Coordinates of N, CA, C and O and ligand atoms in Angstrom, one line a residue:
X11 N 51.0 28.3 -221.3 CA 52.3 28.0 -220.8 C 52.7 26.5 -221.3 O 52.2 25.6 -220.7
X12 N 53.5 26.4 -222.3 CA 53.7 25.2 -223.0 C 54.1 24.0 -222.1 O 53.7 22.9 -222.3
X13 N 54.9 24.3 -221.1 CA 55.5 23.2 -220.4 C 54.9 23.0 -219.0 O 55.4 22.2 -218.2
X14 N 53.8 23.6 -218.7 CA 53.2 23.6 -217.4 C 52.3 22.4 -217.3 O 51.3 22.2 -218.0
X15 N 52.6 21.5 -216.3 CA 51.8 20.3 -216.0 C 50.3 20.6 -215.8 O 49.5 19.9 -216.4
X16 N 50.0 21.6 -215.0 CA 48.6 21.9 -214.7 C 47.9 22.5 -215.9 O 46.7 22.3 -216.0
X17 N 48.6 23.3 -216.7 CA 48.0 23.8 -217.9 C 47.7 22.6 -218.8 O 46.6 22.6 -219.5
X18 N 48.5 21.6 -218.8 CA 48.2 20.4 -219.6 C 47.0 19.7 -219.1 O 46.2 19.1 -219.8
X19 N 46.8 19.7 -217.8 CA 45.6 19.1 -217.2 C 44.4 19.9 -217.6 O 43.3 19.3 -217.9
X20 N 44.5 21.2 -217.5 CA 43.4 22.1 -217.9 C 43.0 21.8 -219.4 O 41.8 21.7 -219.7
X21 N 44.0 21.6 -220.3 CA 43.8 21.4 -221.7 C 43.4 19.9 -222.0 O 43.1 19.6 -223.1
X22 N 43.4 19.1 -221.0 CA 43.0 17.7 -221.2 C 44.1 16.8 -221.8 O 43.9 15.7 -222.1
X23 N 45.3 17.4 -222.0 CA 46.4 16.7 -222.5 C 46.9 15.6 -221.5 O 47.4 14.6 -221.9
X24 N 46.8 15.9 -220.2 CA 47.1 14.9 -219.2 C 45.8 14.6 -218.5 O 45.1 15.6 -218.1
X25 N 45.4 13.4 -218.4 CA 44.1 13.0 -217.8 C 44.1 13.3 -216.3 O 45.1 13.2 -215.6
X26 N 42.9 13.6 -215.7 CA 42.8 13.8 -214.3 C 41.4 13.5 -213.9 O 40.5 13.4 -214.8
X27 N 41.2 13.2 -212.6 CA 39.8 13.0 -212.1 C 39.2 14.3 -211.7 O 39.5 14.8 -210.6
X28 N 38.4 14.8 -212.5 CA 37.9 16.2 -212.3 C 36.6 16.1 -211.4 O 35.7 15.3 -211.7
X29 N 36.6 17.0 -210.4 CA 35.4 17.1 -209.6 C 34.6 18.3 -209.8 O 33.4 18.4 -209.4
X30 N 35.2 19.3 -210.4 CA 34.5 20.6 -210.6 C 35.2 21.3 -211.7 O 36.4 21.3 -211.8
X31 N 34.4 22.0 -212.6 CA 35.0 22.8 -213.7 C 34.0 23.9 -214.1 O 32.8 23.7 -214.2
X32 N 34.6 25.1 -214.2 CA 33.8 26.2 -214.9 C 34.8 26.9 -215.8 O 35.9 26.4 -216.1
X33 N 34.4 28.1 -216.3 CA 35.3 28.7 -217.3 C 36.6 29.1 -216.8 O 37.6 29.2 -217.5
X34 N 36.7 29.3 -215.4 CA 37.9 29.9 -214.9 C 38.6 29.0 -213.9 O 39.8 29.2 -213.6
X35 N 38.0 27.9 -213.4 CA 38.5 27.1 -212.3 C 38.4 25.6 -212.6 O 37.4 25.2 -213.2
X36 N 39.4 24.9 -212.2 CA 39.3 23.4 -212.3 C 39.7 22.8 -210.9 O 40.6 23.2 -210.3
X37 N 39.0 21.7 -210.5 CA 39.3 21.0 -209.3 C 39.4 19.5 -209.7 O 38.5 19.0 -210.3
X38 N 40.5 18.9 -209.3 CA 40.8 17.5 -209.6 C 41.5 16.8 -208.5 O 42.1 17.5 -207.6
X39 N 41.4 15.5 -208.5 CA 42.0 14.7 -207.4 C 43.6 14.8 -207.5 O 44.1 14.6 -208.6
X40 N 44.2 14.9 -206.4 CA 45.7 14.9 -206.3 C 46.1 13.5 -206.6 O 45.5 12.5 -206.1
X41 N 47.1 13.3 -207.5 CA 47.6 12.0 -207.9 C 48.3 11.3 -206.7 O 48.4 10.0 -206.8
X42 N 48.7 12.0 -205.7 CA 49.4 11.4 -204.6 C 48.8 11.9 -203.3 O 49.3 12.7 -202.5
X43 N 47.5 11.3 -203.0 CA 46.7 11.9 -201.9 C 47.4 11.7 -200.6 O 47.9 10.6 -200.2
X44 N 47.3 12.7 -199.8 CA 47.8 12.7 -198.4 C 46.7 12.6 -197.4 O 47.0 12.6 -196.2
X45 N 45.5 12.4 -197.8 CA 44.4 12.3 -196.9 C 43.3 11.7 -197.7 O 43.3 11.6 -199.0
X46 N 42.2 11.1 -197.0 CA 41.1 10.5 -197.8 C 40.5 11.4 -198.8 O 40.1 11.0 -199.9
X47 N 40.4 12.7 -198.5 CA 40.1 13.7 -199.5 C 41.3 14.6 -199.7 O 41.8 15.2 -198.8
X48 N 41.7 14.6 -201.0 CA 42.8 15.5 -201.3 C 42.6 16.0 -202.8 O 42.9 15.3 -203.7
X49 N 42.1 17.2 -202.8 CA 41.7 17.8 -204.1 C 42.6 19.0 -204.4 O 43.0 19.7 -203.5
X50 N 43.0 19.2 -205.6 CA 43.7 20.4 -206.1 C 42.7 21.3 -206.8 O 42.0 20.9 -207.7
X51 N 42.8 22.6 -206.4 CA 41.9 23.5 -207.1 C 42.7 24.6 -207.7 O 43.6 25.2 -207.0
X52 N 42.6 24.9 -209.0 CA 43.5 25.8 -209.7 C 42.7 26.8 -210.6 O 41.6 26.4 -211.1
X53 N 43.3 27.9 -210.8 CA 42.7 28.8 -211.9 C 43.2 28.2 -213.2 O 44.3 27.7 -213.3
X54 N 42.3 28.3 -214.2 CA 42.7 27.8 -215.6 C 43.8 28.6 -216.1 O 44.7 28.2 -216.8
X55 N 43.7 29.9 -215.8 CA 44.8 30.9 -216.3 C 46.1 30.5 -215.6 O 46.1 30.2 -214.4
X56 N 47.2 30.6 -216.3 CA 48.5 30.2 -215.7 C 48.9 31.4 -214.8 O 49.3 32.4 -215.3
X57 N 48.9 31.1 -213.5 CA 49.4 32.1 -212.5 C 50.5 31.2 -211.8 O 50.1 30.1 -211.3
X58 N 51.7 31.7 -211.7 CA 52.7 30.8 -211.2 C 52.6 30.5 -209.7 O 52.7 29.4 -209.3
X59 N 52.4 31.5 -208.9 CA 52.4 31.3 -207.4 C 51.7 32.4 -206.7 O 51.3 33.4 -207.4
X60 N 51.6 32.3 -205.4 CA 51.0 33.4 -204.6 C 51.7 34.7 -204.9 O 51.1 35.8 -204.8
X61 N 53.0 34.6 -205.2 CA 53.7 35.9 -205.5 C 53.2 36.6 -206.7 O 53.6 37.8 -206.9
X62 N 52.4 36.0 -207.5 CA 51.9 36.6 -208.7 C 50.4 37.1 -208.6 O 49.8 37.5 -209.6
X63 N 49.9 37.0 -207.3 CA 48.5 37.5 -207.1 C 48.5 39.0 -206.9 O 49.3 39.5 -206.1
X64 N 47.7 39.7 -207.7 CA 47.5 41.1 -207.5 C 46.0 41.4 -207.8 O 45.2 40.5 -208.0
X65 N 45.7 42.7 -207.9 CA 44.3 43.1 -208.1 C 43.8 42.6 -209.4 O 42.6 42.5 -209.5
X66 N 44.6 42.4 -210.4 CA 44.1 42.0 -211.7 C 43.6 40.5 -211.7 O 42.8 40.2 -212.6
X67 N 44.1 39.7 -210.8 CA 43.7 38.3 -210.8 C 43.2 37.7 -209.5 O 42.9 36.5 -209.4
X68 N 43.1 38.6 -208.5 CA 42.7 38.0 -207.2 C 41.2 37.6 -207.1 O 40.9 36.8 -206.3
X69 N 40.4 38.0 -208.1 CA 39.0 37.6 -208.1 C 38.9 36.1 -208.2 O 38.0 35.5 -207.5
X70 N 39.7 35.5 -209.1 CA 39.6 34.1 -209.3 C 40.0 33.3 -208.0 O 39.5 32.2 -207.7
X71 N 40.8 33.9 -207.2 CA 41.2 33.3 -205.9 C 40.0 33.3 -205.0 O 39.8 32.3 -204.3
X72 N 39.3 34.3 -205.0 CA 38.1 34.3 -204.2 C 37.1 33.3 -204.7 O 36.5 32.6 -203.9
X73 N 37.0 33.2 -206.0 CA 36.1 32.1 -206.6 C 36.5 30.7 -206.1 O 35.7 29.9 -205.7
X74 N 37.9 30.5 -206.1 CA 38.4 29.2 -205.7 C 38.0 28.9 -204.3 O 37.6 27.7 -204.0
X75 N 38.1 29.9 -203.4 CA 37.7 29.6 -202.0 C 36.2 29.2 -201.9 O 35.8 28.3 -201.1
X76 N 35.4 29.9 -202.6 CA 33.9 29.6 -202.6 C 33.7 28.2 -203.1 O 32.9 27.4 -202.6
X77 N 34.5 27.8 -204.2 CA 34.3 26.5 -204.8 C 34.8 25.4 -203.8 O 34.2 24.4 -203.6
X78 N 35.9 25.7 -203.1 CA 36.4 24.7 -202.1 C 35.4 24.5 -201.0 O 35.2 23.4 -200.5
X79 N 34.8 25.6 -200.6 CA 33.8 25.5 -199.5 C 32.6 24.6 -200.0 O 32.2 23.7 -199.3
X80 N 32.2 24.7 -201.3 CA 31.2 23.9 -201.8 C 31.6 22.4 -201.9 O 30.8 21.5 -201.6
X81 N 32.9 22.2 -202.4 CA 33.4 20.9 -202.5 C 33.4 20.2 -201.1 O 33.1 19.0 -201.0
X82 N 33.9 20.9 -200.1 CA 33.9 20.4 -198.8 C 32.6 19.9 -198.3 O 32.5 18.8 -197.8
X83 N 31.6 20.6 -198.7 CA 30.2 20.2 -198.3 C 29.8 18.9 -199.1 O 29.3 17.9 -198.6
X84 N 30.1 19.0 -200.4 CA 29.7 17.9 -201.3 C 30.4 16.6 -200.9 O 29.8 15.5 -201.0
X85 N 31.6 16.7 -200.5 CA 32.4 15.6 -200.1 C 32.3 15.1 -198.7 O 32.9 14.2 -198.2
X86 N 31.4 15.9 -198.0 CA 31.0 15.4 -196.6 C 32.1 15.7 -195.6 O 32.1 15.0 -194.5
X87 N 33.0 16.6 -195.8 CA 34.1 16.9 -194.8 C 33.9 18.2 -194.0 O 34.7 18.5 -193.2
X88 N 32.8 18.9 -194.3 CA 32.7 20.2 -193.8 C 32.4 20.2 -192.3 O 32.8 21.1 -191.5
X89 N 31.7 19.2 -191.8 CA 31.4 19.1 -190.4 C 32.6 18.8 -189.5 O 32.8 19.5 -188.5
X90 N 33.4 17.8 -189.9 CA 34.5 17.5 -189.1 C 35.7 18.5 -189.3 O 36.6 18.6 -188.4
X91 N 35.7 19.1 -190.4 CA 36.7 20.1 -190.7 C 37.7 19.6 -191.7 O 37.8 18.4 -192.0
X92 N 38.5 20.5 -192.2 CA 39.4 20.2 -193.3 C 40.5 21.3 -193.3 O 40.5 22.2 -192.5
X93 N 41.4 21.2 -194.3 CA 42.5 22.2 -194.4 C 42.7 22.6 -195.8 O 42.6 21.8 -196.7
X94 N 43.0 23.9 -196.0 CA 43.3 24.4 -197.3 C 44.8 24.8 -197.3 O 45.2 25.6 -196.3
X95 N 45.6 24.4 -198.2 CA 47.0 24.7 -198.2 C 47.5 25.2 -199.5 O 47.1 24.7 -200.6
X96 N 48.3 26.3 -199.5 CA 49.0 26.7 -200.7 C 50.5 26.7 -200.4 O 50.9 27.4 -199.4
X97 N 51.2 26.0 -201.1 CA 52.7 26.0 -201.0 C 53.2 27.0 -202.0 O 52.9 26.9 -203.2
X98 N 54.1 27.9 -201.5 CA 54.6 29.0 -202.4 C 56.1 28.9 -202.4 O 56.8 29.0 -201.4
X99 N 56.7 28.7 -203.6 CA 58.1 28.7 -203.8 C 58.9 27.6 -203.1 O 58.3 26.6 -202.6
X100 N 60.2 27.7 -203.2 CA 61.1 26.6 -202.7 C 60.9 26.3 -201.2 O 60.6 25.1 -200.9
X101 N 60.9 27.3 -200.4 CA 60.8 27.0 -199.0 C 59.4 26.6 -198.6 O 59.1 25.9 -197.6
X102 N 58.4 27.0 -199.4 CA 57.0 26.6 -199.2 C 56.7 25.2 -199.7 O 55.7 24.6 -199.4
X103 N 57.7 24.6 -200.4 CA 57.5 23.2 -200.9 C 56.7 23.1 -202.2 O 56.1 22.1 -202.4
X104 N 56.6 24.2 -203.0 CA 55.8 24.2 -204.2 C 56.6 23.4 -205.3 O 57.7 23.8 -205.6
X105 N 56.0 22.4 -205.8 CA 56.6 21.5 -206.8 C 56.1 21.7 -208.2 O 56.7 21.3 -209.2
X106 N 54.9 22.3 -208.3 CA 54.3 22.6 -209.6 C 54.1 24.1 -209.7 O 53.4 24.7 -208.9
X107 N 54.7 24.8 -210.7 CA 54.7 26.2 -210.8 C 53.4 26.8 -211.5 O 53.5 27.5 -212.5
X108 N 52.3 26.3 -211.0 CA 51.0 26.9 -211.4 C 50.2 26.9 -210.1 O 50.0 25.8 -209.5
X109 N 49.8 28.1 -209.7 CA 49.2 28.2 -208.3 C 48.1 27.2 -208.1 O 47.3 26.9 -209.0
X110 N 48.1 26.5 -207.0 CA 47.1 25.5 -206.6 C 46.8 25.5 -205.2 O 47.7 25.8 -204.4
X111 N 45.6 25.2 -204.8 CA 45.2 25.1 -203.4 C 44.8 23.6 -203.1 O 44.1 23.0 -203.9
X112 N 45.4 23.1 -202.1 CA 45.1 21.7 -201.7 C 43.9 21.8 -200.7 O 44.0 22.5 -199.7
X113 N 42.9 21.0 -201.0 CA 41.8 20.8 -200.1 C 42.0 19.4 -199.5 O 41.9 18.4 -200.2
X114 N 42.2 19.4 -198.2 CA 42.6 18.1 -197.5 C 41.6 17.8 -196.4 O 41.3 18.7 -195.6
X115 N 41.1 16.6 -196.3 CA 40.2 16.3 -195.2 C 39.9 14.8 -195.1 O 40.5 14.0 -195.9
X116 N 39.1 14.4 -194.2 CA 38.7 13.0 -194.0 C 39.5 12.3 -193.0 O 39.3 11.1 -192.7
X117 N 40.4 13.0 -192.3 CA 41.2 12.4 -191.2 C 41.7 13.6 -190.3 O 41.7 14.7 -190.8
X118 N 42.1 13.3 -189.1 CA 42.7 14.3 -188.3 C 44.0 14.7 -188.8 O 44.9 13.9 -189.1
X119 N 44.2 16.0 -189.1 CA 45.5 16.5 -189.6 C 46.3 17.0 -188.5 O 45.7 17.6 -187.6
X120 N 47.6 16.9 -188.6 CA 48.5 17.3 -187.5 C 49.0 18.7 -187.8 O 48.9 19.3 -188.9
X121 N 49.5 19.4 -186.8 CA 50.0 20.7 -186.8 C 51.2 20.8 -185.8 O 51.0 20.3 -184.8
X122 N 52.3 21.5 -186.1 CA 52.6 22.2 -187.3 C 53.0 21.3 -188.5 O 53.4 20.2 -188.2
X123 N 52.9 21.8 -189.7 CA 53.4 21.0 -190.9 C 54.9 21.0 -190.8 O 55.5 21.8 -190.2
X124 N 55.5 20.0 -191.5 CA 56.9 19.8 -191.4 C 57.7 20.9 -192.2 O 57.1 21.7 -192.9
Ligands
DGP21 P1 52.8 21.2 -204.4 O1 53.9 20.3 -203.8 O2 52.1 22.1 -203.4 O3 53.4 21.9 -205.6 O4 51.7 20.2 -204.9 C1 51.7 19.6 -206.2 C2 50.7 18.5 -206.1 O5 50.4 18.1 -207.4 C3 51.3 17.2 -205.4 O6 50.5 17.0 -204.3 C4 51.1 16.1 -206.4 C5 50.2 16.7 -207.5 N1 50.5 16.3 -208.8 C6 51.7 16.3 -209.4 N2 51.5 15.8 -210.7 C7 50.2 15.5 -210.9 C8 49.5 15.0 -212.0 O7 50.0 14.7 -213.1 N3 48.1 14.8 -211.8 C9 47.5 15.1 -210.6 N4 46.2 14.9 -210.5 N5 48.2 15.6 -209.5 C10 49.5 15.8 -209.7

């Protein structure tokens, strides 16, 4: 996807602070952190949003959750707890059209979200 910001991060065209990488998944620090730990975890394949998940690509979403669980442990936030967020579409507040999961932790998070 020529114009996709996160595809450019996957390709290394845009630098990022990578915490995890395998053939299918990339995890990197959010450029605008909302908590002491704020990681974005994405499939390398361009999937636009939650609305594009189906049986053909849902396996990578399962992988992403297992990877986030490992990162939470690695980053020392698993005991106090953390939050995983996916923003979908305009009302969900999605600003980058490449599906991504926010892993947030390191402080008390409030609820409900705005
Ligand atoms: P969302 O609003 O859910 O679409 O989240 C997009 C996130 O992407 C937002 O928290 C900021 C982050 N972001 C935007 N541009 C960049 C970038 O160039 N590098 C990194 N590391 N994060 C970015």
